[in-house]
Each structure stands twice: as C-alpha cells, then as structure tokens.
Amino acid sequence: MESTIVLADPEPVVLRPGGVPVEALAALLGRPIRQDADDGRPTAPGQLASHYAPVAGVRLNATMPAPGEVLVGFGAVQGALTLSERGDLAEAATRLFQTLREADALAGPGGTIAFAPIPDTGLGRAINDRLRRAAAPRG
C-alpha cells in the first residue's frame, strides 16, 4: 500500500488514503482529519478514477463469484485467491496489488474479478479506495 497523502495547509485533509489510516493521523494530531471531496480533478498522485484498473472488469463486495469470475476472498469469504484468510487488513494491504495482477491474469481480457467485501475502517479505507478505482469505468 502506498503512502497516505495529506495536505496540511491550513487544516489537514487526506487527499489519498494509504498505509497510515486516517484514524491514526487524527489520534496523533488530536483532532479530526477531513477526507478530500473527490471532485474528479486530481490533486495528488493516484487520484484518477481508473488509476489502478486491470484489464479485466472488477466487481466489488462479492460473496460468491458469478460464472466465469475470479473471486478474491477476504476473511470468511473464500476465493480462488485471497487478500487475507484471517481478515487481516495489514496483510490485505500488503497483498493487494500482487493479488490484483494475479487475478487479472486468471480472468483474462473480457473476464471479471470479484472482490470480497473489505471493512471500510483503518487500512480498509485505503484498500477500498484502490478497489473502487480499479472498478471505475475506463475511457
């Protein structure tokens, strides 16, 4: 997982969630940290809607694969590949891009990768940000 990008002037704003969760930054600074409202104009690296897009299509929050899909599991959701069998967000963040590349190769052109639900807290926010970008329409 890449770095968290924060604009610190005048108030801290997370431009791109990353390896340091927003909650940890807020605890360190002793105040809430705002998330950037994505208006479609990139202000930091990795903010393009389809920045992490594989060749295959991507479906999110899947608990079962549709016919022909490659399911990437997490926690209790088992798949052909997994981000973390234990449901560990740190492990999932570490494995995300390698697993995305492996799933893309398995799915092939015209195929689809289905990702199990990832909790949207802590590192899960950064993982979900990357997955939403991978699933974004291209073109």
XYZ file of C-alpha atoms in Angstrom:
139
model
C 0.000 0.000 0.000
C 1.379 3.367 -0.937
C 1.635 6.346 1.347
C -1.189 8.399 2.760
C -1.130 11.862 1.173
C -2.148 14.740 3.446
C -2.479 18.417 2.585
C -1.519 20.204 5.807
C -2.385 23.812 4.985
C -4.408 25.346 6.564
C -6.196 22.302 8.056
C -5.119 18.690 7.465
C -7.020 16.999 4.629
C -6.390 13.448 3.412
C -6.021 13.641 -0.361
C -5.392 9.899 -0.788
C -5.807 7.279 1.946
C -2.838 4.963 2.303
C -0.751 2.931 4.707
C -1.370 5.265 7.650
C -5.094 5.170 8.481
C -6.990 8.438 8.918
C -7.858 7.368 12.480
C -4.151 7.085 13.368
C -3.428 10.538 11.944
C -6.359 12.030 13.858
C -5.154 10.410 17.098
C -1.615 11.696 16.526
C -2.792 15.251 15.815
C -5.505 15.204 18.459
C -8.228 16.383 16.083
C -10.427 15.080 13.275
C -8.981 14.987 9.780
C -11.150 15.748 6.792
C -11.230 13.471 3.747
C -10.857 15.206 0.385
C -14.093 15.585 -1.540
C -13.255 13.940 -4.856
C -14.411 16.401 -7.500
C -12.728 14.495 -10.327
C -9.694 16.778 -10.526
C -6.555 15.018 -9.246
C -4.642 16.977 -6.614
C -2.255 14.136 -5.705
C -0.813 11.013 -7.365
C -3.170 8.041 -7.604
C -6.394 10.063 -7.699
C -7.520 9.348 -11.260
C -10.756 7.371 -11.185
C -9.314 4.353 -13.011
C -5.708 4.691 -11.812
C -5.417 1.077 -10.628
C -7.568 -0.515 -13.347
C -6.702 -4.030 -14.511
C -7.568 -5.316 -17.999
C -10.409 -7.444 -16.574
C -13.535 -5.838 -15.156
C -13.879 -5.538 -11.380
C -16.932 -6.191 -9.202
C -16.867 -5.204 -5.531
C -18.472 -6.597 -2.368
C -18.973 -10.072 -3.828
C -19.559 -13.053 -1.568
C -19.935 -15.550 -4.416
C -18.442 -15.486 -7.906
C -20.720 -15.237 -10.913
C -19.998 -17.809 -13.635
C -16.554 -17.190 -15.097
C -15.483 -14.656 -12.456
C -12.286 -14.915 -10.418
C -13.237 -14.351 -6.763
C -10.653 -12.727 -4.500
C -11.535 -13.639 -0.938
C -11.076 -11.885 2.379
C -11.682 -13.369 5.814
C -14.591 -15.820 5.776
C -15.202 -15.309 2.042
C -13.050 -17.881 0.251
C -11.953 -17.358 -3.338
C -9.560 -18.614 -5.996
C -7.156 -16.052 -4.499
C -7.317 -14.228 -1.180
C -6.147 -10.943 0.261
C -6.131 -12.418 3.786
C -7.700 -15.647 5.020
C -7.586 -14.233 8.573
C -9.323 -10.992 7.609
C -6.169 -9.031 8.460
C -6.271 -5.586 6.838
C -2.485 -5.111 7.057
C -1.931 -8.393 5.214
C -4.608 -7.460 2.667
C -2.966 -4.080 2.028
C 0.402 -5.767 1.508
C -1.043 -8.323 -0.903
C -3.451 -6.047 -2.792
C -1.519 -5.150 -5.948
C 0.135 -8.559 -6.406
C -3.248 -10.271 -5.979
C -4.881 -7.811 -8.392
C -2.245 -8.657 -11.030
C -2.662 -12.427 -10.434
C -6.464 -12.188 -10.629
C -6.213 -10.098 -13.798
C -4.052 -12.797 -15.417
C -6.513 -15.532 -14.359
C -9.573 -13.586 -15.549
C -8.030 -12.591 -18.864
C -9.357 -9.994 -21.313
C -13.129 -9.779 -21.137
C -13.150 -11.529 -17.753
C -14.170 -10.182 -14.368
C -12.505 -10.118 -10.964
C -14.900 -10.174 -7.999
C -13.574 -8.887 -4.662
C -14.998 -9.905 -1.294
C -16.197 -7.075 0.977
C -13.440 -5.235 2.861
C -14.308 -3.344 6.079
C -14.195 0.404 5.401
C -12.189 1.300 8.510
C -8.478 1.872 9.093
C -6.416 0.377 6.262
C -9.672 -0.903 4.788
C -10.425 2.653 3.632
C -7.236 2.729 1.560
C -7.862 -0.780 0.198
C -11.430 0.136 -0.780
C -10.200 3.367 -2.382
C -7.845 1.351 -4.619
C -10.535 -1.229 -5.388
C -13.080 1.461 -6.329
C -10.502 2.967 -8.686
C -9.787 -0.479 -10.158
C -13.536 -0.933 -10.727
C -14.123 2.552 -12.189
C -15.293 2.815 -15.788
C -12.444 3.421 -18.200
C -12.390 5.533 -21.258
